[in-house]
Amino acid sequence: MMGSAQRLGVADALAWAALLLGMPAILPGQSVGFVEYPIPTLVSSPDGIAWGPDGAMWFAEGYGNKIGRIAPTGVITEYAVPTPSSLPQGIAAGPDAALWFIEFYGDKIGRITTAGVITEYGLAPSSSPNGIAQGPDGAM
């Protein structure tokens, strides 16, 4: 399916699904329906999804080198990650009303505001971060 359009699906406000290469992965929740959203960038390889404080769903686009946002209206906006070919992955809402993601090849942690402003924080060379989450103290 390489070269084909990729989609992000939403079962409802409590269950999310990412259709990666045609293989759905669904988180638990009460499903009342299912809506697919075509991602504008072909072969973007969506990875991770999180609710933002703005009520939108945010997701990383690894091969597209972008962070995507699905507004409650269904409109998708994509934001380019400044470091080329950084392979953004995973995304989590932070305590600061922003969303945080990792850049696997870029050796960085990224932060995107709900206005789409991206800030990158460098890590040690070849660190290849793999995932991000909020800790018990609320810090990322």
PDB file of C-alpha atoms in Angstrom, residues 19-133:
ATOM      1  CA  LEU A  19      -5.309   3.369  10.070  1.00  0.00           C
ATOM      2  CA  LEU A  20      -1.701   2.584   9.338  1.00  0.00           C
ATOM      3  CA  LEU A  21      -1.197   0.697   6.101  1.00  0.00           C
ATOM      4  CA  GLY A  22      -4.774  -0.554   6.367  1.00  0.00           C
ATOM      5  CA  MET A  23      -4.385  -2.104   9.834  1.00  0.00           C
ATOM      6  CA  PRO A  24      -6.622  -0.418  12.445  1.00  0.00           C
ATOM      7  CA  ALA A  25      -5.562  -0.028  16.057  1.00  0.00           C
ATOM      8  CA  ILE A  26      -8.368   1.103  18.383  1.00  0.00           C
ATOM      9  CA  LEU A  27      -8.189   2.339  21.953  1.00  0.00           C
ATOM     10  CA  PRO A  28     -11.028   1.391  24.315  1.00  0.00           C
ATOM     11  CA  GLY A  29     -14.121   3.572  24.532  1.00  0.00           C
ATOM     12  CA  GLN A  30     -17.773   3.627  23.607  1.00  0.00           C
ATOM     13  CA  SER A  31     -18.179   3.687  19.865  1.00  0.00           C
ATOM     14  CA  VAL A  32     -21.174   5.426  18.310  1.00  0.00           C
ATOM     15  CA  GLY A  33     -19.885   5.624  14.763  1.00  0.00           C
ATOM     16  CA  PHE A  34     -16.740   5.872  12.707  1.00  0.00           C
ATOM     17  CA  VAL A  35     -15.389   8.705  10.576  1.00  0.00           C
ATOM     18  CA  GLU A  36     -12.277   8.538   8.388  1.00  0.00           C
ATOM     19  CA  TYR A  37     -10.241  11.639   7.659  1.00  0.00           C
ATOM     20  CA  PRO A  38      -7.956  11.509   4.605  1.00  0.00           C
ATOM     21  CA  ILE A  39      -4.543  12.917   5.455  1.00  0.00           C
ATOM     22  CA  PRO A  40      -3.469  15.493   2.845  1.00  0.00           C
ATOM     23  CA  THR A  41       0.143  14.251   2.689  1.00  0.00           C
ATOM     24  CA  LEU A  42       0.429  10.865   0.944  1.00  0.00           C
ATOM     25  CA  VAL A  43       2.452   8.183   2.749  1.00  0.00           C
ATOM     26  CA  SER A  44       2.749  10.425   5.802  1.00  0.00           C
ATOM     27  CA  SER A  45       2.848   7.467   8.227  1.00  0.00           C
ATOM     28  CA  PRO A  46       0.641   8.822  11.045  1.00  0.00           C
ATOM     29  CA  ASP A  47       1.994   7.874  14.448  1.00  0.00           C
ATOM     30  CA  GLY A  48       0.265   8.683  17.705  1.00  0.00           C
ATOM     31  CA  ILE A  49      -2.806  10.768  18.401  1.00  0.00           C
ATOM     32  CA  ALA A  50      -3.729  13.002  21.322  1.00  0.00           C
ATOM     33  CA  TRP A  51      -6.526  15.354  22.285  1.00  0.00           C
ATOM     34  CA  GLY A  52      -5.359  18.940  22.439  1.00  0.00           C
ATOM     35  CA  PRO A  53      -6.586  21.564  24.899  1.00  0.00           C
ATOM     36  CA  ASP A  54      -8.272  23.235  21.913  1.00  0.00           C
ATOM     37  CA  GLY A  55     -10.631  20.262  21.439  1.00  0.00           C
ATOM     38  CA  ALA A  56      -8.808  19.130  18.292  1.00  0.00           C
ATOM     39  CA  MET A  57      -7.039  15.822  17.701  1.00  0.00           C
ATOM     40  CA  TRP A  58      -3.307  16.113  17.020  1.00  0.00           C
ATOM     41  CA  PHE A  59      -1.079  13.483  15.410  1.00  0.00           C
ATOM     42  CA  ALA A  60       2.500  13.044  14.203  1.00  0.00           C
ATOM     43  CA  GLU A  61       3.245  12.356  10.536  1.00  0.00           C
ATOM     44  CA  GLY A  62       6.598  10.537  10.571  1.00  0.00           C
ATOM     45  CA  TYR A  63       7.373  10.300   6.856  1.00  0.00           C
ATOM     46  CA  GLY A  64       5.555  13.548   6.120  1.00  0.00           C
ATOM     47  CA  ASN A  65       7.748  15.339   8.693  1.00  0.00           C
ATOM     48  CA  LYS A  66       4.679  17.182   9.963  1.00  0.00           C
ATOM     49  CA  ILE A  67       2.332  17.480  12.895  1.00  0.00           C
ATOM     50  CA  GLY A  68      -1.327  17.271  11.938  1.00  0.00           C
ATOM     51  CA  ARG A  69      -4.414  18.739  13.579  1.00  0.00           C
ATOM     52  CA  ILE A  70      -8.010  17.654  13.021  1.00  0.00           C
ATOM     53  CA  ALA A  71     -10.370  20.427  14.119  1.00  0.00           C
ATOM     54  CA  PRO A  72     -13.736  19.512  15.643  1.00  0.00           C
ATOM     55  CA  THR A  73     -15.198  20.513  12.246  1.00  0.00           C
ATOM     56  CA  GLY A  74     -13.057  17.853  10.512  1.00  0.00           C
ATOM     57  CA  VAL A  75     -10.686  20.305   8.825  1.00  0.00           C
ATOM     58  CA  ILE A  76      -7.092  19.022   8.787  1.00  0.00           C
ATOM     59  CA  THR A  77      -4.158  21.412   9.120  1.00  0.00           C
ATOM     60  CA  GLU A  78      -0.557  20.247   8.795  1.00  0.00           C
ATOM     61  CA  TYR A  79       2.473  21.970  10.336  1.00  0.00           C
ATOM     62  CA  ALA A  80       5.972  21.272   8.977  1.00  0.00           C
ATOM     63  CA  VAL A  81       8.585  20.262  11.538  1.00  0.00           C
ATOM     64  CA  PRO A  82      11.597  22.613  11.124  1.00  0.00           C
ATOM     65  CA  THR A  83      14.287  19.889  11.108  1.00  0.00           C
ATOM     66  CA  PRO A  84      14.209  18.051   7.749  1.00  0.00           C
ATOM     67  CA  SER A  85      13.612  14.273   7.792  1.00  0.00           C
ATOM     68  CA  SER A  86      13.358  14.200  11.596  1.00  0.00           C
ATOM     69  CA  LEU A  87      10.662  11.454  11.690  1.00  0.00           C
ATOM     70  CA  PRO A  88       8.293  12.972  14.272  1.00  0.00           C
ATOM     71  CA  GLN A  89       6.521  10.276  16.276  1.00  0.00           C
ATOM     72  CA  GLY A  90       4.223   9.977  19.239  1.00  0.00           C
ATOM     73  CA  ILE A  91       2.438  12.991  20.628  1.00  0.00           C
ATOM     74  CA  ALA A  92       1.112  13.882  24.060  1.00  0.00           C
ATOM     75  CA  ALA A  93      -0.714  16.835  25.555  1.00  0.00           C
ATOM     76  CA  GLY A  94       1.419  18.714  28.047  1.00  0.00           C
ATOM     77  CA  PRO A  95       0.557  20.629  31.215  1.00  0.00           C
ATOM     78  CA  ASP A  96       1.378  23.888  29.407  1.00  0.00           C
ATOM     79  CA  ALA A  97      -1.574  23.755  26.945  1.00  0.00           C
ATOM     80  CA  ALA A  98       0.802  22.621  24.164  1.00  0.00           C
ATOM     81  CA  LEU A  99       1.490  19.237  22.583  1.00  0.00           C
ATOM     82  CA  TRP A 100       4.840  17.462  22.756  1.00  0.00           C
ATOM     83  CA  PHE A 101       6.352  14.963  20.311  1.00  0.00           C
ATOM     84  CA  ILE A 102       9.683  13.299  19.596  1.00  0.00           C
ATOM     85  CA  GLU A 103      11.891  13.535  16.533  1.00  0.00           C
ATOM     86  CA  PHE A 104      13.475  10.090  16.192  1.00  0.00           C
ATOM     87  CA  TYR A 105      16.028  10.937  13.482  1.00  0.00           C
ATOM     88  CA  GLY A 106      16.337  14.575  14.524  1.00  0.00           C
ATOM     89  CA  ASP A 107      17.407  13.662  18.085  1.00  0.00           C
ATOM     90  CA  LYS A 108      15.019  16.272  19.439  1.00  0.00           C
ATOM     91  CA  ILE A 109      11.874  16.762  21.445  1.00  0.00           C
ATOM     92  CA  GLY A 110       9.357  19.068  19.831  1.00  0.00           C
ATOM     93  CA  ARG A 111       6.641  21.263  21.295  1.00  0.00           C
ATOM     94  CA  ILE A 112       3.767  22.667  19.239  1.00  0.00           C
ATOM     95  CA  THR A 113       1.284  25.243  20.477  1.00  0.00           C
ATOM     96  CA  THR A 114      -2.347  25.103  19.426  1.00  0.00           C
ATOM     97  CA  ALA A 115      -1.508  28.055  17.142  1.00  0.00           C
ATOM     98  CA  GLY A 116       0.995  25.821  15.300  1.00  0.00           C
ATOM     99  CA  VAL A 117       4.227  27.339  16.615  1.00  0.00           C
ATOM    100  CA  ILE A 118       6.910  24.633  16.886  1.00  0.00           C
ATOM    101  CA  THR A 119       9.900  24.784  19.242  1.00  0.00           C
ATOM    102  CA  GLU A 120      12.571  22.082  19.157  1.00  0.00           C
ATOM    103  CA  TYR A 121      14.825  20.973  22.027  1.00  0.00           C
ATOM    104  CA  GLY A 122      18.037  19.166  21.106  1.00  0.00           C
ATOM    105  CA  LEU A 123      19.102  15.896  22.692  1.00  0.00           C
ATOM    106  CA  ALA A 124      22.418  14.060  22.627  1.00  0.00           C
ATOM    107  CA  PRO A 125      23.518  12.952  19.134  1.00  0.00           C
ATOM    108  CA  SER A 126      22.181   9.517  18.122  1.00  0.00           C
ATOM    109  CA  SER A 127      19.787   9.450  21.105  1.00  0.00           C
ATOM    110  CA  SER A 128      16.862   8.430  18.851  1.00  0.00           C
ATOM    111  CA  PRO A 129      14.057   9.251  21.321  1.00  0.00           C
ATOM    112  CA  ASN A 130      11.155   6.827  21.269  1.00  0.00           C
ATOM    113  CA  GLY A 131       7.999   8.132  22.918  1.00  0.00           C
ATOM    114  CA  ILE A 132       6.953  10.903  25.261  1.00  0.00           C
ATOM    115  CA  ALA A 133       4.493  11.053  28.146  1.00  0.00           C
TER     116      ALA A 133
END
